[in-house]
Amino acid sequence: MNYPAGTAYIDGAFVPMSEAKISVLDWGFLHSDATYDVVHVWKGRFFRLDTHVERFLRSADRLRLTLPVSPGKLVQILGECVARSGFEDAYVEMVLTRGLSPTFSRDPREAHNQLICFAIPFGWILRPEQREAGLSIVLSDIRRIPPDSVDPTVKNYHWLDFVMGLYDAYDRGAQSAVLTDVDGNLAEGPGFNIFTVRQGRIATPDRGVLRGVTRQSAIELAAEFGFPLEERVVAAAEALAADEVFITSTAGGIMPVTRINAAAVSEGRMGPVTRALLEAYWARHEDPAWSTAVADVALADPGAGR
């Protein structure tokens, strides 16, 4: 097995990625009983780190998980994972699992929650050199897990619907898939939110989706440009009739979709609204209001909190 380069923090120690292991009895493995968050580092700077950490803490609280370190210490651990890895660009994950019970009890209250953090090379849904061609997706018949069953605003590993959606996309010659909800409206894709643009107006689903940090970044940037934007129910047909479609994810930022169900979106190339948001998004990576130097994070006072 070839493990990616990088550094992990597990069981209170920093180790190479190849040595980061959990027990097969961990509830995170056995029951997908865990939450996580992913923040990226670009040119030596964390992007919107505080926002990611705040969401991670909210998710842990919703699942009744207890972080075994202070929030300030968590931030320092994330910074040190990147610093030890030596990456200028990185994909940085924080995971909190239910852990395991010392008596192998089936009672989740008896499990010792486990924190795992790691930094690996930056991962892309759509690489920069692919942006002009854009992404090809399908609107899958696979339904997204209903929000009444699993809260999608808590980042989780319940991904079998997404995995089956990906196979649906591959079988149909596409790169990825967007799942619909039980009523046939747009939900989200594996690791990304979706936006449509019609006559200059932007829309994005507001129910049954993760409130992505990149999604929120796109919403804020749209407001700065004065682009009208609605968070609402978005029918699948709107994507097929859109002038532009784009997706948002930590793994690539704001990315154009140029083909849906094998048909071109409008003229089959990146549209002006998507381009404006994409360029502004990457420019903000140098803005101290939205980004933090890795060196500052790694040297942060863990007792200061965040």
XYZ file of C-alpha atoms in Angstrom:
306
model
C 0.000 0.000 0.000
C 1.429 3.401 -0.980
C 0.362 5.969 1.591
C 0.372 9.666 0.740
C 3.088 11.830 2.214
C 2.038 13.740 5.258
C 1.747 13.796 9.015
C -1.002 12.560 11.317
C -1.813 13.167 14.960
C -3.315 10.134 16.681
C -3.227 8.768 20.238
C -1.541 11.994 21.320
C 1.449 11.683 18.998
C 2.552 12.872 15.550
C 3.335 10.054 13.136
C 3.818 9.522 9.368
C 0.555 8.832 7.517
C 1.572 5.185 7.042
C 1.564 4.702 10.824
C -1.809 6.335 11.566
C -4.113 3.440 12.504
C -7.352 2.989 14.455
C -8.812 -0.106 16.076
C -11.307 -2.161 14.093
C -13.492 -1.867 17.212
C -13.686 1.933 16.983
C -17.323 2.991 16.516
C -16.143 5.353 13.822
C -15.200 2.329 11.733
C -17.956 -0.043 12.819
C -20.886 2.379 12.715
C -19.672 5.485 10.861
C -20.074 7.128 14.280
C -17.862 10.157 13.799
C -17.720 13.690 12.554
C -14.981 15.466 10.663
C -14.041 18.659 8.896
C -11.551 19.564 6.195
C -9.678 22.819 5.788
C -7.151 23.521 3.084
C -3.804 25.260 3.082
C -2.791 27.250 0.012
C 0.628 28.860 -0.414
C 1.383 28.381 3.251
C -1.875 29.822 4.566
C -4.932 28.141 6.108
C -8.151 29.301 4.436
C -11.015 30.192 6.788
C -9.617 27.990 9.542
C -11.728 29.501 12.332
C -14.932 28.826 10.376
C -13.992 25.184 9.823
C -13.050 24.660 13.477
C -16.280 26.290 14.668
C -18.328 23.976 12.435
C -16.357 20.957 13.673
C -17.093 21.872 17.284
C -20.812 22.355 16.524
C -20.927 18.970 14.774
C -19.254 17.250 17.723
C -21.741 18.837 20.098
C -24.699 17.728 17.952
C -23.428 14.129 18.008
C -22.678 14.295 21.753
C -18.986 13.770 21.169
C -16.371 15.316 23.460
C -13.200 16.830 22.041
C -10.309 15.551 24.205
C -8.292 18.774 23.773
C -9.128 22.468 23.945
C -10.123 24.280 20.748
C -6.858 26.220 20.938
C -4.863 22.996 21.188
C -6.779 21.555 18.228
C -5.771 24.543 16.099
C -2.146 24.133 17.141
C -2.229 20.409 16.275
C -3.570 21.175 12.800
C -0.817 23.727 12.260
C 1.863 21.337 13.435
C 0.604 18.560 11.148
C 1.146 20.903 8.197
C 4.439 22.283 9.490
C 5.863 18.786 10.057
C 4.721 17.749 6.574
C 6.415 20.742 4.981
C 3.548 21.331 2.534
C 2.815 24.725 0.978
C -0.529 23.374 -0.278
C -2.348 20.790 1.811
C -5.623 19.069 2.592
C -6.000 19.060 6.378
C -8.579 16.921 8.139
C -9.783 16.770 11.737
C -11.785 13.711 12.811
C -13.543 12.898 16.063
C -14.742 9.303 16.406
C -16.880 7.756 19.115
C -13.858 5.584 19.856
C -14.244 2.307 21.681
C -15.332 1.091 25.058
C -12.698 -0.536 27.268
C -15.281 -3.241 28.083
C -16.521 -3.508 24.457
C -19.928 -2.289 25.604
C -22.632 -1.467 23.050
C -23.439 1.679 25.039
C -21.965 4.701 23.174
C -21.763 6.632 26.428
C -18.968 4.332 27.591
C -16.749 4.885 24.541
C -13.630 7.027 24.774
C -13.846 9.592 21.969
C -10.754 9.814 19.768
C -9.278 12.808 17.935
C -7.357 12.257 14.705
C -5.828 15.011 12.576
C -3.729 14.798 9.437
C -2.225 16.802 6.588
C -1.732 15.330 3.119
C -1.083 16.900 -0.302
C -3.890 19.098 -1.658
C -6.651 17.079 -3.337
C -8.802 18.345 -6.202
C -12.265 17.592 -7.549
C -11.304 19.629 -10.612
C -7.677 20.598 -11.144
C -6.795 24.188 -12.189
C -5.789 23.087 -15.687
C -9.256 21.519 -16.093
C -11.263 24.607 -15.137
C -11.820 25.960 -18.640
C -13.176 22.590 -19.810
C -15.259 22.357 -16.643
C -16.800 19.405 -14.877
C -19.160 16.839 -16.359
C -21.838 15.601 -13.944
C -25.059 13.629 -13.927
C -28.227 14.226 -11.962
C -28.376 10.833 -10.339
C -31.487 8.814 -9.582
C -29.821 7.920 -6.280
C -31.624 9.822 -3.533
C -29.736 11.727 -0.858
C -30.208 10.407 2.691
C -33.192 12.401 4.058
C -32.233 15.143 6.526
C -34.814 13.752 8.943
C -32.677 10.597 9.154
C -29.119 11.971 9.192
C -28.513 15.679 9.738
C -26.477 16.808 6.692
C -25.347 19.974 8.457
C -23.195 17.701 10.645
C -20.308 16.631 8.429
C -20.333 12.836 8.446
C -19.082 9.687 6.748
C -22.495 8.332 5.687
C -21.401 8.254 2.074
C -22.952 5.132 0.516
C -25.535 7.210 -1.334
C -22.708 9.369 -2.691
C -20.601 6.334 -3.615
C -23.474 4.789 -5.563
C -24.027 8.175 -7.195
C -20.395 8.217 -8.297
C -20.757 4.781 -9.880
C -23.871 6.072 -11.629
C -21.781 8.963 -13.001
C -18.916 6.727 -14.114
C -21.300 4.317 -15.844
C -22.699 7.284 -17.790
C -19.314 8.714 -18.739
C -19.327 11.644 -16.308
C -16.877 12.750 -13.623
C -19.270 13.147 -10.704
C -22.904 13.218 -9.637
C -25.399 15.426 -7.864
C -28.009 13.587 -5.827
C -31.606 14.691 -5.552
C -33.855 14.594 -2.505
C -36.955 12.431 -2.083
C -38.990 15.042 -3.984
C -36.575 15.115 -6.922
C -35.048 18.497 -6.086
C -31.315 19.186 -6.143
C -29.426 18.226 -2.986
C -25.633 17.965 -3.162
C -22.764 15.905 -4.559
C -19.966 13.884 -2.940
C -18.127 16.617 -1.099
C -19.657 19.630 -2.845
C -22.618 22.012 -3.025
C -24.255 23.066 -6.286
C -25.375 26.473 -7.614
C -27.364 27.412 -10.712
C -27.338 30.740 -12.558
C -30.256 31.892 -14.714
C -30.480 35.391 -16.182
C -27.900 36.600 -13.681
C -29.718 35.182 -10.634
C -27.990 32.540 -8.524
C -29.782 29.789 -6.596
C -28.524 27.040 -4.299
C -30.398 24.347 -2.318
C -31.160 25.253 1.274
C -32.400 21.923 2.672
C -30.809 18.516 2.988
C -27.299 19.856 2.384
C -24.113 20.595 4.260
C -23.631 24.309 4.850
C -20.251 24.185 3.166
C -17.614 26.750 4.067
C -16.839 27.237 0.376
C -20.590 27.485 -0.256
C -20.742 30.301 2.289
C -17.684 31.936 0.716
C -19.446 31.939 -2.668
C -22.583 33.440 -1.101
C -20.553 36.235 0.522
C -18.627 36.951 -2.673
C -21.865 37.038 -4.689
C -23.181 39.686 -2.298
C -20.009 41.752 -2.780
C -20.501 41.632 -6.557
C -24.186 42.445 -6.213
C -25.296 39.182 -7.804
C -28.846 38.271 -6.672
C -28.746 34.944 -4.823
C -31.432 32.767 -3.249
C -31.047 29.846 -0.864
C -34.169 27.808 -1.584
C -35.595 24.617 -3.038
C -34.020 24.182 -6.474
C -35.762 21.830 -8.894
C -33.524 19.470 -10.858
C -34.920 20.933 -14.080
C -33.383 24.296 -13.180
C -29.899 22.853 -13.552
C -30.772 21.580 -17.024
C -32.103 24.979 -18.080
C -29.398 27.096 -16.406
C -27.098 29.584 -18.110
C -24.339 28.516 -15.715
C -23.841 25.848 -13.070
C -20.993 25.676 -10.588
C -20.054 23.661 -7.536
C -18.199 24.596 -4.359
C -15.854 22.514 -2.214
C -12.756 22.806 -0.056
C -11.264 20.362 -2.577
C -11.012 22.867 -5.413
C -12.961 25.981 -4.464
C -15.505 27.297 -6.983
C -15.636 25.086 -10.088
C -17.660 25.344 -13.313
C -19.982 22.561 -14.473
C -20.155 22.549 -18.274
C -22.013 19.292 -18.971
C -25.011 17.714 -17.226
C -26.386 14.336 -18.301
C -24.039 14.518 -21.330
C -25.616 17.792 -22.554
C -23.757 21.110 -22.582
C -24.691 23.719 -19.992
C -25.565 26.728 -22.142
C -22.533 27.134 -24.447
C -20.538 24.425 -22.676
C -17.928 26.697 -21.114
C -17.344 28.658 -17.932
C -19.782 31.558 -17.636
C -19.055 35.145 -16.501
C -20.667 34.834 -13.055
C -18.741 31.666 -12.256
C -15.491 33.200 -13.509
C -15.901 36.333 -11.413
C -16.597 34.335 -8.251
C -13.796 31.849 -8.949
C -11.184 34.567 -9.437
C -12.330 36.477 -6.354
C -12.297 33.285 -4.279
C -8.662 32.503 -5.014
C -7.639 36.138 -4.555
C -9.072 36.040 -1.020
C -6.555 33.349 -0.055
C -4.038 36.138 0.511
C -6.490 38.228 2.565
C -5.615 38.105 6.313
C -9.338 38.379 7.102
C -9.893 34.993 5.441
C -6.550 33.230 5.840
C -3.883 32.505 8.468
C -0.204 31.637 8.021
C 0.642 28.051 8.941
C 3.590 29.252 11.027
C 1.283 31.415 13.145
C -1.094 28.513 13.733
C 1.630 26.003 14.618
C 3.092 28.420 17.172
C -0.276 29.499 18.596
C -0.833 29.444 22.351
C -3.063 26.352 22.877
C -4.496 27.906 26.010
C -5.753 30.965 24.172
C -8.738 29.236 22.575
C -10.269 30.278 19.279
